[in-house]
């Protein structure tokens, strides 16, 4: 069935009665594409959704059991704003066990997903006009969250030739008097790049010269890692006092909808985040918090079967995409995305459709191959598209065959 994609509303119709804040806020490209794919599926179109970063596994039974127990134990009241204290103790243990980080419970804040954890940190640190450095490609919501806080998102570019990582020199050149925060994400969404300990040590040498810059280290993909040992930036002694370590349950534990994120941070930042959260959402869901204790107290070996499966899918999708002419790929070392450079298609006519940019390309794939992906523009990399391989091997195979056919002249 031919989709007339242009008849479908990608974006909200923005009325002039709305605040400038919301009118200036971009729609989340990942969520917009996922909503679009869902809408088309509901219309009966066989869309393969590879747009969303969402594990297709069920939440492990031992975590579900803890949630059911919490309901039976009548956990139904408001929780402390920053989370139950026994949960915060489990988070401290996790940080120590997996990351070699020592946090006390007054340095922990539990939130409604890592997205809220990040938004809290940006809201409490950024004044209007402050610059926030984002290493491109970066997750779509970082820039939007900075814009909401009236900060300036400043991109540090990287591309496939540097495996989408930045060098100390690039970092140094991007720092100005207005720089207040840098957001670093390893393993990275969307590129899958993972910084080594040595690379982080080299970057920290530059940051040591600028003691007023804070670092938000988003480690949500920590466990989805295919070889380079995960290293937490806050483990570097000179970084600990100015790094906010963000993590959560969504990706490694297949708990996207449970909405649990958390930070480990200097106490004054944790306190400020609690104050912010206390006026906006309060403590997050009590049942999900109880289940999180079970998840974090367990050995990470209990979730390894999912990581192993993601690794097989990574091999598969890389092999299949390499067979398509015009796709330039890096090898992702973590997370569950590939981020090919598809700029060789720009300016070309494919089956009567002119491709001018990555957005045209993703619309073409949706229309002609019925495969949902996300354009790289929203990630600060307009030559690329993001394809999630958090989907079954069958779906991946079918999707790539469709993409290949759609691109054949
Ligand atoms: N973080 C996931 C992604 O990048 C979930 C969607 C979102 O919140 O952006 O696809």
Short mmCIF file of C-alpha atoms in Angstrom, two decimals, residues 116-303:
data_model
loop_
_atom_site.label_atom_id
_atom_site.label_comp_id
_atom_site.label_asym_id
_atom_site.label_seq_id
_atom_site.Cartn_x
_atom_site.Cartn_y
_atom_site.Cartn_z
CA UNK A 116 14.12 13.37 33.69
CA UNK A 117 17.44 12.89 35.46
CA UNK A 118 19.15 14.76 32.61
CA UNK A 119 16.49 17.47 32.49
CA UNK A 120 16.82 18.02 36.26
CA UNK A 121 20.59 18.43 36.03
CA UNK A 122 20.39 20.87 33.12
CA UNK A 123 17.65 22.88 34.83
CA UNK A 124 19.60 23.23 38.05
CA UNK A 125 22.96 24.11 36.48
CA UNK A 126 22.18 26.19 33.42
CA UNK A 127 21.40 29.90 33.40
CA UNK A 128 20.01 31.60 30.28
CA UNK A 129 22.87 32.12 27.84
CA UNK A 130 25.18 29.43 29.25
CA UNK A 131 26.77 27.17 26.66
CA UNK A 132 26.37 23.42 26.88
CA UNK A 133 28.74 21.33 24.76
CA UNK A 134 27.21 18.34 23.01
CA UNK A 135 29.38 15.82 21.23
CA UNK A 136 27.69 15.23 17.89
CA UNK A 137 26.15 12.84 17.12
CA UNK A 138 24.19 13.18 20.35
CA UNK A 139 20.85 11.90 21.57
CA UNK A 140 18.05 14.10 20.24
CA UNK A 141 16.70 15.26 23.59
CA UNK A 142 19.94 16.76 24.91
CA UNK A 143 19.65 19.83 22.72
CA UNK A 144 15.93 20.22 23.42
CA UNK A 145 16.49 19.96 27.17
CA UNK A 146 19.20 22.64 26.97
CA UNK A 147 16.91 24.90 24.91
CA UNK A 148 14.18 24.50 27.55
CA UNK A 149 16.64 25.76 30.16
CA UNK A 150 17.43 28.72 27.84
CA UNK A 151 21.00 27.51 27.42
CA UNK A 152 22.82 27.31 24.09
CA UNK A 153 23.50 23.82 22.79
CA UNK A 154 26.93 23.96 21.14
CA UNK A 155 27.94 21.05 18.96
CA UNK A 156 31.40 19.53 18.85
CA UNK A 157 31.32 17.67 15.60
CA UNK A 158 32.71 14.23 14.93
CA UNK A 159 32.20 11.84 12.09
CA UNK A 160 32.75 8.33 10.94
CA UNK A 161 36.47 8.93 10.27
CA UNK A 162 37.12 9.41 14.02
CA UNK A 163 34.65 6.67 14.97
CA UNK A 164 32.35 9.51 16.07
CA UNK A 165 34.62 10.44 18.97
CA UNK A 166 36.25 13.75 19.81
CA UNK A 167 39.91 14.43 20.46
CA UNK A 168 41.27 16.53 23.35
CA UNK A 169 42.22 19.20 20.83
CA UNK A 170 38.67 19.42 19.51
CA UNK A 171 37.34 19.67 23.04
CA UNK A 172 39.82 22.39 23.93
CA UNK A 173 38.90 24.45 20.87
CA UNK A 174 35.19 24.28 21.71
CA UNK A 175 35.51 25.64 25.23
CA UNK A 176 34.73 29.32 25.79
CA UNK A 177 34.10 31.51 28.83
CA UNK A 178 30.40 30.72 28.45
CA UNK A 179 30.82 26.94 28.67
CA UNK A 180 29.12 25.60 31.77
CA UNK A 181 28.46 21.94 31.02
CA UNK A 182 29.46 19.19 28.64
CA UNK A 183 27.25 16.17 28.02
CA UNK A 184 29.12 12.97 27.23
CA UNK A 185 27.42 9.69 26.35
CA UNK A 186 29.36 6.43 26.21
CA UNK A 187 28.25 3.98 24.83
CA UNK A 188 26.75 6.51 22.48
CA UNK A 189 23.26 6.82 21.11
CA UNK A 190 23.19 6.95 18.05
CA UNK A 191 26.75 6.02 16.95
CA UNK A 192 27.43 3.11 19.31
CA UNK A 193 30.93 4.50 20.01
CA UNK A 194 32.52 3.72 23.36
CA UNK A 195 35.32 5.80 24.88
CA UNK A 196 38.21 3.90 26.41
CA UNK A 197 39.62 4.75 29.83
CA UNK A 198 42.68 6.24 28.13
CA UNK A 199 40.56 8.46 25.88
CA UNK A 200 38.59 9.72 28.88
CA UNK A 201 41.82 10.39 30.78
CA UNK A 202 43.07 12.49 27.86
CA UNK A 203 39.82 14.46 27.69
CA UNK A 204 39.89 15.01 31.45
CA UNK A 205 43.33 16.64 31.15
CA UNK A 206 41.67 19.42 29.13
CA UNK A 207 38.75 19.72 31.54
CA UNK A 208 41.18 20.00 34.45
CA UNK A 209 42.27 23.36 33.00
CA UNK A 210 38.66 24.58 33.23
CA UNK A 211 37.45 23.85 36.76
CA UNK A 212 34.12 25.67 36.28
CA UNK A 213 32.83 23.26 33.66
CA UNK A 214 30.58 20.42 34.82
CA UNK A 215 30.21 17.09 33.08
CA UNK A 216 27.05 15.08 32.64
CA UNK A 217 28.07 11.52 31.87
CA UNK A 218 25.10 9.63 30.43
CA UNK A 219 25.83 5.93 30.96
CA UNK A 220 22.40 4.50 30.18
CA UNK A 221 23.89 1.99 27.67
CA UNK A 222 26.62 0.86 30.10
CA UNK A 223 25.77 -2.84 29.98
CA UNK A 224 25.11 -2.96 26.25
CA UNK A 225 28.73 -3.08 25.39
CA UNK A 226 30.54 -5.48 23.07
CA UNK A 227 34.10 -5.43 24.25
CA UNK A 228 35.60 -2.11 25.35
CA UNK A 229 35.32 -2.14 29.15
CA UNK A 230 32.87 0.49 30.34
CA UNK A 231 34.59 3.36 32.10
CA UNK A 232 32.82 5.97 34.22
CA UNK A 233 34.26 9.44 33.84
CA UNK A 234 33.64 10.22 37.53
CA UNK A 235 36.19 7.55 38.39
CA UNK A 236 38.92 9.99 37.45
CA UNK A 237 39.65 11.74 40.77
CA UNK A 238 39.78 15.24 39.24
CA UNK A 239 36.38 14.67 37.59
CA UNK A 240 34.46 13.17 40.51
CA UNK A 241 33.49 16.47 42.16
CA UNK A 242 32.09 17.92 38.97
CA UNK A 243 30.58 14.97 37.20
CA UNK A 244 26.97 13.89 37.33
CA UNK A 245 26.70 10.20 36.46
CA UNK A 246 23.35 9.34 34.89
CA UNK A 247 22.04 5.82 34.49
CA UNK A 248 18.72 4.00 34.41
CA UNK A 249 16.91 0.74 33.94
CA UNK A 250 15.29 1.11 30.53
CA UNK A 251 17.86 -0.33 28.17
CA UNK A 252 19.77 -3.11 29.93
CA UNK A 253 16.81 -4.46 31.90
CA UNK A 254 14.17 -4.08 29.15
CA UNK A 255 12.23 -1.68 31.37
CA UNK A 256 11.59 1.30 29.10
CA UNK A 257 8.01 1.84 30.26
CA UNK A 258 8.82 1.51 33.95
CA UNK A 259 10.53 4.90 33.83
CA UNK A 260 13.41 4.68 36.28
CA UNK A 261 16.52 6.81 35.95
CA UNK A 262 18.97 7.96 38.58
CA UNK A 263 22.02 10.12 39.20
CA UNK A 264 25.09 9.97 41.36
CA UNK A 265 26.34 13.53 41.85
CA UNK A 266 27.97 15.99 44.24
CA UNK A 267 25.52 16.40 47.12
CA UNK A 268 24.67 20.04 46.34
CA UNK A 269 23.62 19.08 42.80
CA UNK A 270 21.62 16.08 44.04
CA UNK A 271 19.82 18.33 46.54
CA UNK A 272 19.00 20.86 43.82
CA UNK A 273 17.64 18.11 41.55
CA UNK A 274 15.43 16.86 44.39
CA UNK A 275 14.10 20.39 44.88
CA UNK A 276 13.37 20.69 41.14
CA UNK A 277 11.70 17.29 40.99
CA UNK A 278 9.67 18.06 44.12
CA UNK A 279 7.92 20.85 42.25
CA UNK A 280 7.36 18.96 39.03
CA UNK A 281 6.75 15.24 39.46
CA UNK A 282 7.65 14.22 43.06
CA UNK A 283 9.06 10.75 43.67
CA UNK A 284 8.69 8.35 40.77
CA UNK A 285 6.39 5.34 40.71
CA UNK A 286 6.58 3.33 43.94
CA UNK A 287 6.16 -0.13 42.34
CA UNK A 288 8.85 0.54 39.74
CA UNK A 289 11.19 1.70 42.52
CA UNK A 290 10.70 -1.54 44.46
CA UNK A 291 11.32 -3.59 41.31
CA UNK A 292 14.48 -1.59 40.66
CA UNK A 293 15.98 -2.80 43.94
CA UNK A 294 15.66 -6.40 42.68
CA UNK A 295 17.13 -5.43 39.31
CA UNK A 296 20.17 -3.63 40.73
CA UNK A 297 20.90 -6.10 43.52
CA UNK A 298 21.16 -8.89 40.92
CA UNK A 299 24.40 -9.70 39.17
CA UNK A 300 24.67 -8.11 35.70
CA UNK A 301 25.24 -11.70 34.46
CA UNK A 302 21.46 -12.15 34.78
CA UNK A 303 20.85 -9.79 31.87
#
